[in-house]
Amino acid sequence: MKLVLVRHGETWWNQERRIQGGDSDIELNNTGLEQARKLATFFKNENIISILSSPLRRATATAEAIANCHQLSVDIDQGLRELRVGELEGIYVSNLNTTFNQFLVEWWQNRWAMKLPNGESFVELQERAWKVVERLLRKHKTDSERNEGNRVVIVSHYFVTLAIILKALNLPPEYLTKFKVDLGGVSRLEIYDHEARLVTFNDTSYQC
């Protein structure tokens, strides 16, 4: 399966540098809408057979822009919702030095196992996101010859994208800090018999 992972476009909270987790349903701003339009053009000539999206509007709007160019519907999957950050939701990044500071230090040291206050852990996020990929792999395997060369697109979020990539490449969660996904970033995985290769990571060249 050729899997394309797309992070959603920009929102006002992204612009204001506020923490935006799985419980914030913030829409794309004008920049984000333009990024979505450029993504649609970028993918226009690719053989996309399926598009899945997080239920959050910033992801679905990005996914719908791509889907419209391929006469496809967008499949919403709750497993692709962003990391639930609980009490950190909506906080300005500039305030993190004084808000929940001690917990953040501990979470950073053991980020994959600890739950955020009234939120979830990276491990929990990774487990639910990977179940989405496993379902796609089972579906794709039943008709692999017909689907050869075709692509499945997942539009989601920062932590969801990294969770899937780390799991696919069998990298431990502590590698989370070694990767960075930009808004609208496109990454590509090729998965054969559960062996994966990262072909492209965080491509934003189409935005230029």
Short mmCIF file of N, CA, C and O in Angstrom, two decimals, residues 138-203:
data_model
loop_
_atom_site.label_atom_id
_atom_site.label_comp_id
_atom_site.label_asym_id
_atom_site.label_seq_id
_atom_site.Cartn_x
_atom_site.Cartn_y
_atom_site.Cartn_z
N ARG A 138 -5.43 -4.46 5.60
CA ARG A 138 -6.25 -5.66 5.35
C ARG A 138 -7.11 -5.48 4.10
O ARG A 138 -7.23 -6.37 3.26
N LYS A 139 -7.70 -4.30 3.98
CA LYS A 139 -8.56 -4.01 2.83
C LYS A 139 -7.76 -4.00 1.54
O LYS A 139 -8.18 -4.55 0.52
N HIS A 140 -6.58 -3.40 1.59
CA HIS A 140 -5.74 -3.28 0.39
C HIS A 140 -5.20 -4.64 -0.04
O HIS A 140 -5.09 -4.92 -1.23
N LYS A 141 -4.88 -5.49 0.90
CA LYS A 141 -4.29 -6.79 0.59
C LYS A 141 -5.23 -7.69 -0.19
O LYS A 141 -4.81 -8.50 -1.01
N THR A 142 -6.53 -7.54 0.02
CA THR A 142 -7.50 -8.39 -0.66
C THR A 142 -7.58 -8.10 -2.15
O THR A 142 -8.06 -8.92 -2.92
N ASP A 143 -7.12 -6.93 -2.56
CA ASP A 143 -7.18 -6.57 -3.99
C ASP A 143 -5.92 -5.83 -4.39
O ASP A 143 -5.96 -4.77 -5.02
N SER A 144 -4.77 -6.40 -4.03
CA SER A 144 -3.50 -5.70 -4.18
C SER A 144 -3.12 -5.47 -5.64
O SER A 144 -2.53 -4.44 -5.99
N GLU A 145 -3.47 -6.41 -6.54
CA GLU A 145 -3.09 -6.24 -7.93
C GLU A 145 -3.83 -5.07 -8.58
O GLU A 145 -3.25 -4.26 -9.30
N ARG A 146 -5.12 -4.97 -8.32
CA ARG A 146 -5.91 -3.88 -8.89
C ARG A 146 -5.49 -2.54 -8.32
O ARG A 146 -5.54 -1.51 -9.01
N ASN A 147 -5.04 -2.55 -7.08
CA ASN A 147 -4.70 -1.30 -6.40
C ASN A 147 -3.24 -0.89 -6.59
O ASN A 147 -2.82 0.14 -6.07
N GLU A 148 -2.46 -1.69 -7.32
CA GLU A 148 -1.05 -1.38 -7.51
C GLU A 148 -0.89 0.00 -8.15
O GLU A 148 -1.49 0.31 -9.18
N GLY A 149 -0.06 0.85 -7.53
CA GLY A 149 0.16 2.19 -8.05
C GLY A 149 -0.81 3.22 -7.53
O GLY A 149 -0.61 4.42 -7.72
N ASN A 150 -1.87 2.76 -6.88
CA ASN A 150 -2.85 3.68 -6.32
C ASN A 150 -2.43 4.12 -4.91
O ASN A 150 -1.63 3.46 -4.26
N ARG A 151 -3.02 5.20 -4.47
CA ARG A 151 -2.62 5.77 -3.19
C ARG A 151 -3.83 5.99 -2.28
O ARG A 151 -4.90 6.34 -2.76
N VAL A 152 -3.59 5.80 -1.01
CA VAL A 152 -4.57 6.13 0.02
C VAL A 152 -4.06 7.33 0.80
O VAL A 152 -2.89 7.36 1.21
N VAL A 153 -4.91 8.33 0.98
CA VAL A 153 -4.52 9.56 1.67
C VAL A 153 -5.18 9.62 3.04
O VAL A 153 -6.38 9.38 3.18
N ILE A 154 -4.37 9.92 4.05
CA ILE A 154 -4.87 10.18 5.40
C ILE A 154 -4.57 11.63 5.74
O ILE A 154 -3.42 12.06 5.71
N VAL A 155 -5.60 12.39 6.06
CA VAL A 155 -5.42 13.78 6.48
C VAL A 155 -5.68 13.85 7.99
O VAL A 155 -6.77 13.52 8.45
N SER A 156 -4.66 14.26 8.73
CA SER A 156 -4.83 14.28 10.18
C SER A 156 -4.04 15.42 10.80
O SER A 156 -4.14 16.57 10.36
N HIS A 157 -3.22 15.09 11.81
CA HIS A 157 -2.62 16.12 12.65
C HIS A 157 -1.15 15.82 12.92
O HIS A 157 -0.62 14.78 12.51
N TYR A 158 -0.52 16.70 13.65
CA TYR A 158 0.91 16.61 13.95
C TYR A 158 1.26 15.28 14.62
O TYR A 158 2.07 14.49 14.10
N PHE A 159 0.67 15.02 15.79
CA PHE A 159 1.04 13.84 16.55
C PHE A 159 0.53 12.55 15.89
O PHE A 159 1.18 11.51 15.99
N VAL A 160 -0.61 12.62 15.22
CA VAL A 160 -1.13 11.43 14.53
C VAL A 160 -0.18 11.02 13.42
O VAL A 160 0.16 9.84 13.27
N THR A 161 0.26 11.99 12.62
CA THR A 161 1.18 11.70 11.52
C THR A 161 2.46 11.05 12.04
O THR A 161 2.92 10.03 11.51
N LEU A 162 3.04 11.64 13.08
CA LEU A 162 4.28 11.09 13.63
C LEU A 162 4.07 9.73 14.28
O LEU A 162 4.93 8.84 14.19
N ALA A 163 2.92 9.55 14.91
CA ALA A 163 2.63 8.25 15.53
C ALA A 163 2.60 7.14 14.49
O ALA A 163 3.15 6.05 14.69
N ILE A 164 1.98 7.41 13.35
CA ILE A 164 1.90 6.41 12.28
C ILE A 164 3.28 6.14 11.68
O ILE A 164 3.66 4.99 11.45
N ILE A 165 4.04 7.20 11.43
CA ILE A 165 5.37 7.02 10.84
C ILE A 165 6.28 6.22 11.76
O ILE A 165 6.97 5.28 11.32
N LEU A 166 6.32 6.57 13.04
CA LEU A 166 7.18 5.85 13.98
C LEU A 166 6.80 4.37 14.07
O LEU A 166 7.66 3.49 14.10
N LYS A 167 5.50 4.11 14.12
CA LYS A 167 5.04 2.72 14.21
C LYS A 167 5.39 1.95 12.94
O LYS A 167 5.87 0.81 13.02
N ALA A 168 5.18 2.56 11.79
CA ALA A 168 5.47 1.90 10.51
C ALA A 168 6.94 1.54 10.39
O ALA A 168 7.29 0.48 9.86
N LEU A 169 7.80 2.42 10.89
CA LEU A 169 9.25 2.22 10.77
C LEU A 169 9.84 1.49 11.95
O LEU A 169 11.07 1.32 12.04
N ASN A 170 8.98 1.06 12.89
CA ASN A 170 9.45 0.35 14.09
C ASN A 170 10.43 1.19 14.90
O ASN A 170 11.40 0.66 15.47
N LEU A 171 10.18 2.48 14.95
CA LEU A 171 11.01 3.37 15.76
C LEU A 171 10.36 3.59 17.11
O LEU A 171 9.14 3.73 17.20
N PRO A 172 11.15 3.63 18.19
CA PRO A 172 10.58 3.83 19.53
C PRO A 172 9.99 5.23 19.68
O PRO A 172 10.39 6.16 18.97
N PRO A 173 9.05 5.39 20.60
CA PRO A 173 8.39 6.68 20.79
C PRO A 173 9.33 7.85 21.08
O PRO A 173 9.01 9.00 20.76
N GLU A 174 10.49 7.57 21.69
CA GLU A 174 11.40 8.67 22.02
C GLU A 174 11.95 9.37 20.78
O GLU A 174 12.49 10.47 20.87
N TYR A 175 11.76 8.76 19.59
CA TYR A 175 12.17 9.42 18.35
C TYR A 175 11.21 10.54 17.95
O TYR A 175 11.47 11.26 16.98
N LEU A 176 10.16 10.68 18.71
CA LEU A 176 9.16 11.73 18.43
C LEU A 176 9.80 13.11 18.27
O LEU A 176 9.43 13.89 17.38
N THR A 177 10.77 13.41 19.11
CA THR A 177 11.38 14.74 19.08
C THR A 177 12.37 14.93 17.94
O THR A 177 12.86 16.04 17.72
N LYS A 178 12.66 13.87 17.20
CA LYS A 178 13.62 13.97 16.10
C LYS A 178 12.95 14.32 14.77
O LYS A 178 13.62 14.48 13.74
N PHE A 179 11.63 14.41 14.78
CA PHE A 179 10.88 14.74 13.57
C PHE A 179 10.02 15.97 13.80
O PHE A 179 9.59 16.24 14.92
N LYS A 180 9.75 16.69 12.73
CA LYS A 180 8.87 17.86 12.79
C LYS A 180 8.03 17.91 11.53
O LYS A 180 8.56 17.82 10.41
N VAL A 181 6.71 18.02 11.69
CA VAL A 181 5.81 18.06 10.55
C VAL A 181 5.17 19.44 10.46
O VAL A 181 4.51 19.90 11.41
N ASP A 182 5.36 20.12 9.34
CA ASP A 182 4.80 21.45 9.15
C ASP A 182 3.33 21.37 8.76
O ASP A 182 2.83 20.33 8.31
N LEU A 183 2.64 22.49 8.90
CA LEU A 183 1.25 22.57 8.47
C LEU A 183 1.19 22.31 6.97
O LEU A 183 1.93 22.91 6.19
N GLY A 184 0.32 21.39 6.58
CA GLY A 184 0.22 21.02 5.18
C GLY A 184 1.31 20.09 4.70
O GLY A 184 1.38 19.77 3.51
N GLY A 185 2.17 19.62 5.61
CA GLY A 185 3.27 18.73 5.25
C GLY A 185 2.77 17.39 4.72
O GLY A 185 1.83 16.81 5.26
N VAL A 186 3.40 16.90 3.66
CA VAL A 186 3.03 15.65 3.01
C VAL A 186 4.15 14.62 3.21
O VAL A 186 5.31 14.89 2.88
N SER A 187 3.80 13.47 3.75
CA SER A 187 4.76 12.37 3.91
C SER A 187 4.19 11.13 3.23
O SER A 187 2.98 10.92 3.20
N ARG A 188 5.09 10.30 2.69
CA ARG A 188 4.66 9.12 1.94
C ARG A 188 5.34 7.86 2.49
O ARG A 188 6.55 7.83 2.65
N LEU A 189 4.51 6.86 2.72
CA LEU A 189 4.98 5.55 3.15
C LEU A 189 4.61 4.50 2.12
O LEU A 189 3.52 4.55 1.54
N GLU A 190 5.52 3.56 1.87
CA GLU A 190 5.21 2.38 1.09
C GLU A 190 5.29 1.18 2.02
O GLU A 190 6.33 0.96 2.66
N ILE A 191 4.20 0.45 2.12
CA ILE A 191 4.12 -0.66 3.06
C ILE A 191 3.83 -1.95 2.29
O ILE A 191 2.81 -2.06 1.60
N TYR A 192 4.76 -2.91 2.38
CA TYR A 192 4.61 -4.20 1.72
C TYR A 192 4.85 -5.30 2.74
O TYR A 192 5.91 -5.36 3.36
N ASP A 193 3.82 -6.16 2.91
CA ASP A 193 3.93 -7.26 3.88
C ASP A 193 4.38 -6.74 5.24
O ASP A 193 5.22 -7.32 5.92
N HIS A 194 3.83 -5.59 5.62
CA HIS A 194 4.08 -4.96 6.93
C HIS A 194 5.54 -4.48 7.08
O HIS A 194 5.98 -4.19 8.19
N GLU A 195 6.26 -4.38 5.99
CA GLU A 195 7.56 -3.73 5.99
C GLU A 195 7.38 -2.37 5.32
O GLU A 195 6.84 -2.28 4.22
N ALA A 196 7.84 -1.32 5.97
CA ALA A 196 7.56 0.03 5.48
C ALA A 196 8.82 0.79 5.14
O ALA A 196 9.88 0.60 5.75
N ARG A 197 8.69 1.66 4.15
CA ARG A 197 9.75 2.60 3.79
C ARG A 197 9.16 4.00 3.79
O ARG A 197 8.06 4.22 3.26
N LEU A 198 9.89 4.94 4.36
CA LEU A 198 9.49 6.34 4.31
C LEU A 198 10.10 6.94 3.05
O LEU A 198 11.31 7.13 2.96
N VAL A 199 9.26 7.23 2.07
CA VAL A 199 9.72 7.69 0.76
C VAL A 199 9.89 9.21 0.74
O VAL A 199 10.84 9.74 0.17
N THR A 200 8.95 9.91 1.35
CA THR A 200 8.98 11.37 1.41
C THR A 200 8.56 11.80 2.81
O THR A 200 7.65 11.20 3.39
N PHE A 201 9.22 12.81 3.32
CA PHE A 201 8.84 13.31 4.65
C PHE A 201 8.65 14.82 4.63
O PHE A 201 9.52 15.57 4.18
N ASN A 202 7.48 15.27 5.07
CA ASN A 202 7.18 16.68 5.31
C ASN A 202 7.44 17.55 4.07
O ASN A 202 8.06 18.62 4.15
N ASP A 203 6.92 17.12 2.94
CA ASP A 203 7.07 17.88 1.70
C ASP A 203 6.09 19.06 1.69
O ASP A 203 4.87 18.87 1.77
#
